[in-house]
Amino acid sequence: MSIDATHDPALRSWVASANDAATDFPLQNLPFGRFRRCGTGEPWRIGVAIGDQVLDLRAAREHGAWPPALASALDALAAGDLNTVMAAAPGPRRALRAALSQALTTGSSQQQALERCLVPQSGIELTVPCAIGDYTDFYTGIHHATSVGRLFRPDNPLLPNYQWVPIGYHGRSSSIVASGTPIRRPLGQTKAAEAQRPSFGPCQRLDYEVELGFLIGAPNALGEPIAIDAAEDHLFGVTLFNDWSARDIQSWEYQPLGPFLSKNFASTLSPWVVTMEALAPFRAPLQRPAGSEEPLPYLDSRATREQGALAVRLETWLQTAAMRAAGEPAVRISSGRADEAAFWTPAQLVAHHTSGGCNLQAGDLFGSGTLSGPGADQAGSLLELTRGGKEPIRLPNGETRAFLADGDTLMLRGTCEREGFRRIGFGECAGTIVASPAHS
Amino acid sequence: MSIDATHDPALRSWVASANDAATDFPLQNLPFGRFRRCGTGEPWRIGVAIGDQVLDLRAAREHGAWPPALASALDALAAGDLNTVMAAAPGPRRALRAALSQALTTGSSQQQALERCLVPQSGIELTVPCAIGDYTDFYTGIHHATSVGRLFRPDNPLLPNYQWVPIGYHGRSSSIVASGTPIRRPLGQTKAAEAQRPSFGPCQRLDYEVELGFLIGAPNALGEPIAIDAAEDHLFGVTLFNDWSARDIQSWEYQPLGPFLSKNFASTLSPWVVTMEALAPFRAPLQRPAGSEEPLPYLDSRATREQGALAVRLETWLQTAAMRAAGEPAVRISSGRADEAAFWTPAQLVAHHTSGGCNLQAGDLFGSGTLSGPGADQAGSLLELTRGGKEPIRLPNGETRAFLADGDTLMLRGTCEREGFRRIGFGECAGTIVASPAHS
């Protein structure tokens, strides 16, 4: 990934709102999403976010003038299919980005034709940005792994494999939902430490996890590992990701095969995929605590050490039902940076995941794992912020939260900033907790 | 599921080989698969196995005479799409079975039209029978869980949650392959107990796991659990399933989030789905060791206790490269019965999986977990048969195996027998180990 003309901070768009300093979606971003006009029930379309508008790529295919080499990519996008474009090699993807950037730049001859292809974001609904294949959740947040490990094993918080193996496990794809989808509190089996027997009922320790989502682009064949130096070519883009977690269900079920129902009731993905090309200016060195082990050769490269991480600032905002009723805005309950949290880079995750021959496909999703920073106020879950629920956080209106309550809205935001570049953002990743179903 | 006219053992087919007592596929079975004629590269078609033939449902749709109510199901099948039919309610599925049974019965007026829709199984290749969605692997084999637990925790082999929670975890869908696909020995990270650091190289403890695969039919909506009494209506059918396992990779990677690369390099599914309707005569009581805990109410019903299990006899056969070269046939290395191995029924797995709101979709796959019987020769993995590799098995030609060697072919077979009914079978679930890729 290299910085090119599409990242020039002087570029301005004829879409006026894209030039607003506060927008997540300036001309330098150009993330993809799947949308439709509210209330129409029409088929999902692929669009590119630009300021407070979406460029409808089905309409843009029809009304715009595009390089002939992009015809098949634009045909797929016009049909609502992002996966085909994701599966392409980086070259065609960069060509598409360049063409979109030029078409939306002030002075483009395409302005008149494309103006009628814009749809206001205020009038659309969004779903997950592509057909998601397999979903894998990693555990790259070393401060999270240490804090959570300390709750269970005070003297030995990090397991011996952590610094060698990019720990991950398979997750549930069917229940990955778009931002805004209500999150129903799960029922489940739990057992209090002092209880003789488990019981079944609504989760009492409902939590969130702040993660980045990495969407896979170009596939590999079964049995053919992807070398670390080729791994970036298989990444398509990045989203925000909330891996909702039922802590009481998790602690009872997870031995010996890992989390299951405690995680698979829902996970929320932000609707806009920020491409690896857009993120080129925001790559950062891999930061590891002093004294950390060096990775084995199959996980190591100069490129991934020097610029494999992602300099994304992550924030978590909470609005309770009482706050909403009183007209009070959401409050920020934590913030941190992905590159200060992650012990492994996305490329290392690709190399590890395929090292045994597992085949990745376009649209597969990797979760980064909870990205907690080293500071106490940088934690990416309530489990950490409240020390296992023992020290509830206090909100400005006097409410407290050890874990999430029905009616709470939790929202993640992500931004990339660097001197000399336009700030870009990820949009929102939000969900509101609703009550469990009735049960007998 | 009830026994009806399609199970009458006196029924005979005009396809002569279906009347052979040794066939897995008599008229009473009628499993679905996806096939094409060898070497044609034509699109996959849906067929029904009958004796040593396949009824091509695309041709049968065109040339046969079918009840109008089956038109949409047959249209989907003719297009190579089994998932749409899987998603239907049990009523339409039973009607389809009845129509196929009548059409293939001796004396059917359809014989002449359908004879030209038969393709010999010797001339076809088969893939996985449907588009597989999410894959979940359970751990229902209590003797397996106990034996494996004993290797790690001699005094406390079964964890406290085992008898309460149907333990399961999410697996990898993309690497599920059809019977016959070569299995490449994975590379991976391992650490010997005495080593200071892990190393990376070919798996040294490659194993298989004998499982049944349960394919989901009718879906549920996200947030809407399936009650135990409705769970059978969401099961479409059963296959054989081999969950290949890299034991050395597994023991180093699996804490704290469960198996990952040790399992996701490949899993083999048998190509024919034996439907729940075909299995109706072969249901059995849930058998649990004396003194076992009673399930919580959401996992309990009279129907599942009295006839929730599956009376399937499972066998494992091994042929090494040396045996193949010498013209020696495969040898059976273990056999057992699913209903003597499983602590939970398929319906209990459906009820548990959805109890927190997780949505199932047509084509989702559940693995039963390794189905080892109580006896030492009934174990469903080499890990158990060889006591962790310490007591290799000896083959008739003098070779020994602690774990699988390159060139070994491992084959699972499954059959259902009951007095007064035709024996039905599952066909083969086979794979041959090939060497790891080169690595530096």
CSV table of N, CA and C in Angstrom, one decimal, chain A residues 134 136 138-139 159-161 164-165 167-175 177 184 186-187 189 197-200 222-223 225 252-261 264-265 296 298-299 352-353 355-356 358-361 364 437, chain B residues 134 136 138-139 159-161 164-165 167-175 177 184 186-187 189 197-200 222-223 225 252-261 264-265 296 298-299 352-353 355-356 358-361 364 437:
chain,number,residue,atom,x,y,z
A,134,ASP,N,-16.8,-16.8,6.2
A,134,ASP,CA,-16.4,-17.3,7.6
A,134,ASP,C,-15.9,-16.1,8.4
A,136,THR,N,-13.7,-15.0,11.8
A,136,THR,CA,-12.7,-15.5,12.8
A,136,THR,C,-12.4,-14.3,13.8
A,138,PHE,N,-9.9,-12.8,16.5
A,138,PHE,CA,-8.6,-12.9,17.1
A,138,PHE,C,-8.6,-12.3,18.5
A,139,TYR,N,-7.4,-12.1,19.0
A,139,TYR,CA,-7.2,-11.8,20.5
A,139,TYR,C,-6.0,-10.9,20.5
A,159,LEU,N,-1.1,-16.2,29.1
A,159,LEU,CA,-0.8,-17.7,29.0
A,159,LEU,C,0.5,-17.7,28.1
A,160,PRO,N,1.3,-18.9,28.3
A,160,PRO,CA,2.6,-19.0,27.7
A,160,PRO,C,2.6,-18.9,26.1
A,161,ASN,N,1.5,-19.2,25.5
A,161,ASN,CA,1.4,-19.2,24.0
A,161,ASN,C,1.2,-17.8,23.5
A,164,TRP,N,3.6,-16.0,21.1
A,164,TRP,CA,4.0,-16.7,20.0
A,164,TRP,C,2.9,-17.0,19.0
A,165,VAL,N,1.7,-17.3,19.4
A,165,VAL,CA,0.6,-17.6,18.6
A,165,VAL,C,-0.4,-16.5,18.5
A,167,ILE,N,-3.5,-15.7,18.8
A,167,ILE,CA,-4.6,-16.5,19.3
A,167,ILE,C,-5.9,-16.1,18.6
A,168,GLY,N,-6.7,-17.0,18.1
A,168,GLY,CA,-7.9,-16.7,17.5
A,168,GLY,C,-8.9,-17.9,17.6
A,169,TYR,N,-10.1,-17.7,17.2
A,169,TYR,CA,-11.1,-18.8,17.2
A,169,TYR,C,-12.2,-18.4,16.2
A,170,HIS,N,-12.9,-19.4,15.7
A,170,HIS,CA,-13.9,-19.2,14.8
A,170,HIS,C,-15.2,-18.7,15.4
A,171,GLY,N,-15.8,-17.7,14.8
A,171,GLY,CA,-17.0,-17.1,15.3
A,171,GLY,C,-18.2,-17.4,14.4
A,172,ARG,N,-19.3,-16.8,14.7
A,172,ARG,CA,-20.6,-17.1,14.0
A,172,ARG,C,-20.9,-16.0,13.0
A,173,SER,N,-21.0,-16.4,11.8
A,173,SER,CA,-21.3,-15.4,10.7
A,173,SER,C,-22.8,-15.0,10.6
A,174,SER,N,-23.7,-15.9,10.9
A,174,SER,CA,-25.1,-15.6,10.5
A,174,SER,C,-25.6,-14.5,11.4
A,175,SER,N,-25.1,-14.3,12.6
A,175,SER,CA,-25.6,-13.3,13.5
A,175,SER,C,-24.8,-12.0,13.5
A,177,VAL,N,-24.6,-8.4,12.4
A,177,VAL,CA,-25.7,-7.5,11.9
A,177,VAL,C,-25.1,-6.1,11.7
A,184,ARG,N,-30.8,-8.1,21.1
A,184,ARG,CA,-31.6,-8.7,22.1
A,184,ARG,C,-30.8,-9.4,23.2
A,186,PRO,N,-29.4,-11.9,25.4
A,186,PRO,CA,-29.6,-13.4,25.3
A,186,PRO,C,-30.1,-14.0,26.6
A,187,LEU,N,-30.8,-15.1,26.4
A,187,LEU,CA,-31.0,-16.1,27.5
A,187,LEU,C,-29.9,-17.0,27.5
A,189,GLN,N,-27.5,-20.3,29.9
A,189,GLN,CA,-27.2,-21.1,31.0
A,189,GLN,C,-26.0,-20.5,31.8
A,197,ARG,N,-26.1,-26.0,41.1
A,197,ARG,CA,-26.5,-26.4,39.7
A,197,ARG,C,-26.6,-25.1,38.9
A,198,PRO,N,-26.5,-25.2,37.6
A,198,PRO,CA,-26.7,-24.0,36.8
A,198,PRO,C,-28.2,-23.7,36.6
A,199,SER,N,-28.5,-22.5,36.1
A,199,SER,CA,-29.8,-22.1,35.8
A,199,SER,C,-29.9,-21.5,34.5
A,200,PHE,N,-31.1,-21.2,34.0
A,200,PHE,CA,-31.3,-20.7,32.6
A,200,PHE,C,-32.1,-19.4,32.7
A,222,LEU,N,-7.2,-23.8,-0.9
A,222,LEU,CA,-7.0,-24.7,0.2
A,222,LEU,C,-5.7,-25.4,0.1
A,223,GLY,N,-4.9,-25.4,1.2
A,223,GLY,CA,-3.6,-26.1,1.2
A,223,GLY,C,-2.5,-25.2,0.8
A,225,PRO,N,-0.7,-21.8,1.9
A,225,PRO,CA,-0.5,-20.7,2.8
A,225,PRO,C,-0.1,-19.4,2.1
A,252,TRP,N,-19.2,-19.9,32.2
A,252,TRP,CA,-19.6,-21.3,32.5
A,252,TRP,C,-19.4,-22.2,31.3
A,253,GLU,N,-19.6,-21.7,30.1
A,253,GLU,CA,-19.6,-22.6,29.0
A,253,GLU,C,-18.2,-22.8,28.3
A,254,TYR,N,-17.2,-21.9,28.6
A,254,TYR,CA,-16.1,-21.8,27.7
A,254,TYR,C,-15.0,-22.9,27.8
A,255,GLN,N,-15.0,-23.7,28.9
A,255,GLN,CA,-14.1,-24.8,29.0
A,255,GLN,C,-14.6,-26.1,28.4
A,256,PRO,N,-13.9,-26.8,27.6
A,256,PRO,CA,-12.5,-26.6,27.1
A,256,PRO,C,-12.4,-26.1,25.7
A,257,LEU,N,-13.6,-25.7,25.0
A,257,LEU,CA,-13.5,-25.5,23.6
A,257,LEU,C,-13.7,-24.0,23.2
A,258,GLY,N,-13.8,-23.1,24.2
A,258,GLY,CA,-13.8,-21.7,23.9
A,258,GLY,C,-15.2,-21.1,24.0
A,259,PRO,N,-15.4,-19.8,23.7
A,259,PRO,CA,-16.7,-19.1,23.8
A,259,PRO,C,-17.6,-19.6,22.7
A,260,PHE,N,-18.9,-19.6,23.0
A,260,PHE,CA,-19.8,-20.2,22.0
A,260,PHE,C,-21.1,-19.3,22.0
A,261,LEU,N,-22.1,-19.7,22.9
A,261,LEU,CA,-23.3,-18.9,22.9
A,261,LEU,C,-23.1,-17.5,23.5
A,264,ASN,N,-22.3,-15.6,20.2
A,264,ASN,CA,-22.9,-15.8,18.8
A,264,ASN,C,-24.4,-15.2,18.7
A,265,PHE,N,-24.9,-14.5,19.8
A,265,PHE,CA,-26.2,-14.0,19.7
A,265,PHE,C,-26.3,-12.8,18.8
A,296,LEU,N,8.1,-15.8,15.3
A,296,LEU,CA,8.7,-16.8,14.4
A,296,LEU,C,8.8,-16.3,13.0
A,298,TYR,N,7.8,-17.2,10.1
A,298,TYR,CA,6.6,-17.1,9.2
A,298,TYR,C,5.6,-16.0,9.5
A,299,LEU,N,5.9,-15.3,10.7
A,299,LEU,CA,5.0,-14.2,11.1
A,299,LEU,C,5.8,-12.9,11.1
A,352,HIS,N,-0.8,-16.2,9.7
A,352,HIS,CA,-1.0,-17.3,10.6
A,352,HIS,C,-2.3,-18.1,10.2
A,353,HIS,N,-3.3,-17.5,9.9
A,353,HIS,CA,-4.6,-18.1,9.6
A,353,HIS,C,-4.5,-19.1,8.5
A,355,SER,N,-1.5,-20.5,7.5
A,355,SER,CA,-0.2,-21.2,7.6
A,355,SER,C,-0.4,-22.7,7.6
A,356,GLY,N,-1.5,-23.2,8.0
A,356,GLY,CA,-1.8,-24.6,8.0
A,356,GLY,C,-2.6,-25.1,6.7
A,358,CYS,N,-5.5,-23.4,5.6
A,358,CYS,CA,-6.9,-22.9,5.6
A,358,CYS,C,-7.1,-21.9,4.5
A,359,ASN,N,-8.2,-22.0,3.7
A,359,ASN,CA,-8.5,-21.1,2.6
A,359,ASN,C,-9.3,-20.0,3.1
A,360,LEU,N,-8.9,-18.8,2.7
A,360,LEU,CA,-9.7,-17.5,3.0
A,360,LEU,C,-10.4,-17.2,1.7
A,361,GLN,N,-11.6,-16.5,1.9
A,361,GLN,CA,-12.4,-16.2,0.7
A,361,GLN,C,-12.8,-14.7,0.8
A,364,ASP,N,-14.6,-12.9,3.9
A,364,ASP,CA,-14.3,-13.4,5.2
A,364,ASP,C,-14.0,-12.2,6.2
A,437,PRO,N,-36.2,-12.4,25.2
A,437,PRO,CA,-37.6,-13.0,25.0
A,437,PRO,C,-38.1,-13.6,26.3
B,134,ASP,N,-22.8,-21.6,8.2
B,134,ASP,CA,-22.0,-21.7,9.4
B,134,ASP,C,-21.9,-23.2,9.9
B,136,THR,N,-20.8,-25.6,13.1
B,136,THR,CA,-20.5,-25.7,14.6
B,136,THR,C,-20.1,-27.1,14.9
B,138,PHE,N,-19.9,-29.8,17.9
B,138,PHE,CA,-20.2,-30.1,19.2
B,138,PHE,C,-19.3,-31.2,19.8
B,139,TYR,N,-19.6,-31.6,21.0
B,139,TYR,CA,-18.7,-32.5,21.8
B,139,TYR,C,-19.5,-33.4,22.5
B,159,LEU,N,-15.1,-32.1,32.7
B,159,LEU,CA,-15.2,-30.8,33.4
B,159,LEU,C,-16.6,-30.6,33.9
B,160,PRO,N,-16.8,-29.7,34.9
B,160,PRO,CA,-18.1,-29.6,35.6
B,160,PRO,C,-19.3,-29.2,34.7
B,161,ASN,N,-19.0,-28.5,33.6
B,161,ASN,CA,-20.1,-28.1,32.8
B,161,ASN,C,-20.6,-29.2,31.8
B,164,TRP,N,-24.2,-30.5,31.8
B,164,TRP,CA,-25.2,-29.5,31.8
B,164,TRP,C,-25.3,-28.7,30.4
B,165,VAL,N,-24.1,-28.4,29.9
B,165,VAL,CA,-24.1,-27.6,28.6
B,165,VAL,C,-23.7,-28.5,27.5
B,167,ILE,N,-21.6,-28.8,25.0
B,167,ILE,CA,-20.4,-28.1,24.7
B,167,ILE,C,-20.2,-28.1,23.1
B,168,GLY,N,-20.0,-26.9,22.6
B,168,GLY,CA,-19.7,-26.8,21.2
B,168,GLY,C,-18.9,-25.5,20.9
B,169,TYR,N,-18.4,-25.4,19.7
B,169,TYR,CA,-17.6,-24.2,19.3
B,169,TYR,C,-17.8,-24.1,17.8
B,170,HIS,N,-17.5,-22.9,17.3
B,170,HIS,CA,-17.7,-22.6,15.9
B,170,HIS,C,-16.5,-23.1,15.2
B,171,GLY,N,-16.7,-23.7,14.0
B,171,GLY,CA,-15.7,-24.2,13.1
B,171,GLY,C,-15.6,-23.5,11.8
B,172,ARG,N,-14.7,-24.0,11.0
B,172,ARG,CA,-14.4,-23.3,9.7
B,172,ARG,C,-15.2,-23.9,8.6
B,173,SER,N,-16.0,-23.2,7.9
B,173,SER,CA,-16.8,-23.7,6.8
B,173,SER,C,-16.0,-23.8,5.5
B,174,SER,N,-15.1,-22.9,5.2
B,174,SER,CA,-14.6,-22.8,3.8
B,174,SER,C,-13.7,-24.1,3.5
B,175,SER,N,-13.2,-24.7,4.5
B,175,SER,CA,-12.3,-25.9,4.3
B,175,SER,C,-13.0,-27.2,4.5
B,177,VAL,N,-14.6,-30.2,2.9
B,177,VAL,CA,-14.4,-30.8,1.5
B,177,VAL,C,-15.2,-32.1,1.4
B,184,ARG,N,-4.1,-32.4,2.9
B,184,ARG,CA,-2.7,-32.0,3.0
B,184,ARG,C,-2.3,-31.8,4.5
B,186,PRO,N,-1.0,-30.4,7.6
B,186,PRO,CA,-0.8,-29.0,7.8
B,186,PRO,C,0.6,-28.7,8.4
B,187,LEU,N,1.1,-27.5,8.0
B,187,LEU,CA,2.2,-26.9,8.8
B,187,LEU,C,1.6,-26.2,10.0
B,189,GLN,N,2.5,-24.3,14.2
B,189,GLN,CA,3.4,-24.0,15.3
B,189,GLN,C,3.1,-25.0,16.5
B,197,ARG,N,11.2,-22.8,23.3
B,197,ARG,CA,10.5,-22.0,22.4
B,197,ARG,C,9.7,-22.9,21.4
B,198,PRO,N,8.6,-22.4,20.9
B,198,PRO,CA,7.9,-23.2,19.9
B,198,PRO,C,8.7,-23.2,18.5
B,199,SER,N,8.3,-24.1,17.7
B,199,SER,CA,8.9,-24.2,16.3
B,199,SER,C,7.7,-24.3,15.3
B,200,PHE,N,8.1,-24.2,14.0
B,200,PHE,CA,7.1,-24.3,13.0
B,200,PHE,C,7.5,-25.3,12.0
B,222,LEU,N,-33.1,-14.4,13.9
B,222,LEU,CA,-32.2,-13.9,14.9
B,222,LEU,C,-33.0,-13.4,16.1
B,223,GLY,N,-32.7,-13.9,17.3
B,223,GLY,CA,-33.4,-13.5,18.5
B,223,GLY,C,-34.5,-14.4,18.9
B,225,PRO,N,-35.4,-18.1,19.8
B,225,PRO,CA,-34.9,-19.5,20.1
B,225,PRO,C,-35.9,-20.5,19.5
B,252,TRP,N,-0.9,-26.8,21.8
B,252,TRP,CA,-0.1,-25.5,22.0
B,252,TRP,C,-1.0,-24.3,21.8
B,253,GLU,N,-2.0,-24.4,20.9
B,253,GLU,CA,-2.7,-23.2,20.5
B,253,GLU,C,-4.0,-23.0,21.3
B,254,TYR,N,-4.6,-24.0,21.9
B,254,TYR,CA,-6.0,-24.0,22.3
B,254,TYR,C,-6.4,-23.2,23.5
B,255,GLN,N,-5.4,-22.8,24.3
B,255,GLN,CA,-5.8,-22.0,25.5
B,255,GLN,C,-5.7,-20.5,25.2
B,256,PRO,N,-6.6,-19.7,25.5
B,256,PRO,CA,-7.8,-19.9,26.2
B,256,PRO,C,-9.1,-20.0,25.3
B,257,LEU,N,-9.0,-19.9,24.0
B,257,LEU,CA,-10.2,-19.7,23.2
B,257,LEU,C,-10.6,-20.9,22.3
B,258,GLY,N,-9.9,-22.1,22.5
B,258,GLY,CA,-10.3,-23.3,21.8
B,258,GLY,C,-9.5,-23.6,20.6
B,259,PRO,N,-9.8,-24.7,20.0
B,259,PRO,CA,-9.1,-25.2,18.8
B,259,PRO,C,-9.3,-24.2,17.6
B,260,PHE,N,-8.2,-24.1,16.8
B,260,PHE,CA,-8.3,-23.1,15.7
B,260,PHE,C,-7.6,-23.7,14.5
B,261,LEU,N,-6.3,-23.5,14.3
B,261,LEU,CA,-5.6,-24.0,13.1
B,261,LEU,C,-5.5,-25.6,13.2
B,264,ASN,N,-8.9,-26.4,11.3
B,264,ASN,CA,-9.5,-25.7,10.1
B,264,ASN,C,-8.8,-25.9,8.8
B,265,PHE,N,-7.8,-26.8,8.8
B,265,PHE,CA,-7.1,-27.1,7.5
B,265,PHE,C,-7.9,-28.0,6.6
B,296,LEU,N,-31.5,-29.5,32.0
B,296,LEU,CA,-32.4,-28.4,32.3
B,296,LEU,C,-33.6,-28.4,31.4
B,298,TYR,N,-35.1,-26.5,29.3
B,298,TYR,CA,-35.0,-26.0,27.9
B,298,TYR,C,-34.3,-27.1,27.0
B,299,LEU,N,-33.7,-28.1,27.6
B,299,LEU,CA,-33.1,-29.1,26.8
B,299,LEU,C,-33.8,-30.5,27.0
B,352,HIS,N,-30.2,-25.8,22.2
B,352,HIS,CA,-29.2,-25.1,22.9
B,352,HIS,C,-28.6,-24.0,22.0
B,353,HIS,N,-28.3,-24.4,20.7
B,353,HIS,CA,-27.6,-23.4,19.8
B,353,HIS,C,-28.4,-22.1,19.7
B,355,SER,N,-30.7,-21.1,21.9
B,355,SER,CA,-31.4,-20.6,23.1
B,355,SER,C,-31.0,-19.2,23.4
B,356,GLY,N,-29.9,-18.7,23.0
B,356,GLY,CA,-29.5,-17.3,23.2
B,356,GLY,C,-30.0,-16.4,22.1
B,358,CYS,N,-29.3,-17.1,18.6
B,358,CYS,CA,-28.5,-17.3,17.4
B,358,CYS,C,-29.4,-17.9,16.3
B,359,ASN,N,-29.3,-17.3,15.1
B,359,ASN,CA,-30.1,-17.8,14.0
B,359,ASN,C,-29.4,-18.9,13.2
B,360,LEU,N,-30.1,-19.9,12.9
B,360,LEU,CA,-29.6,-21.0,12.1
B,360,LEU,C,-30.2,-20.8,10.7
B,361,GLN,N,-29.5,-21.3,9.7
B,361,GLN,CA,-29.9,-21.1,8.3
B,361,GLN,C,-29.8,-22.5,7.6
B,364,ASP,N,-26.6,-24.9,7.3
B,364,ASP,CA,-25.6,-24.9,8.4
B,364,ASP,C,-25.4,-26.4,8.8
B,437,PRO,N,3.1,-28.8,2.4
B,437,PRO,CA,3.9,-28.0,1.4
B,437,PRO,C,5.3,-27.8,2.0
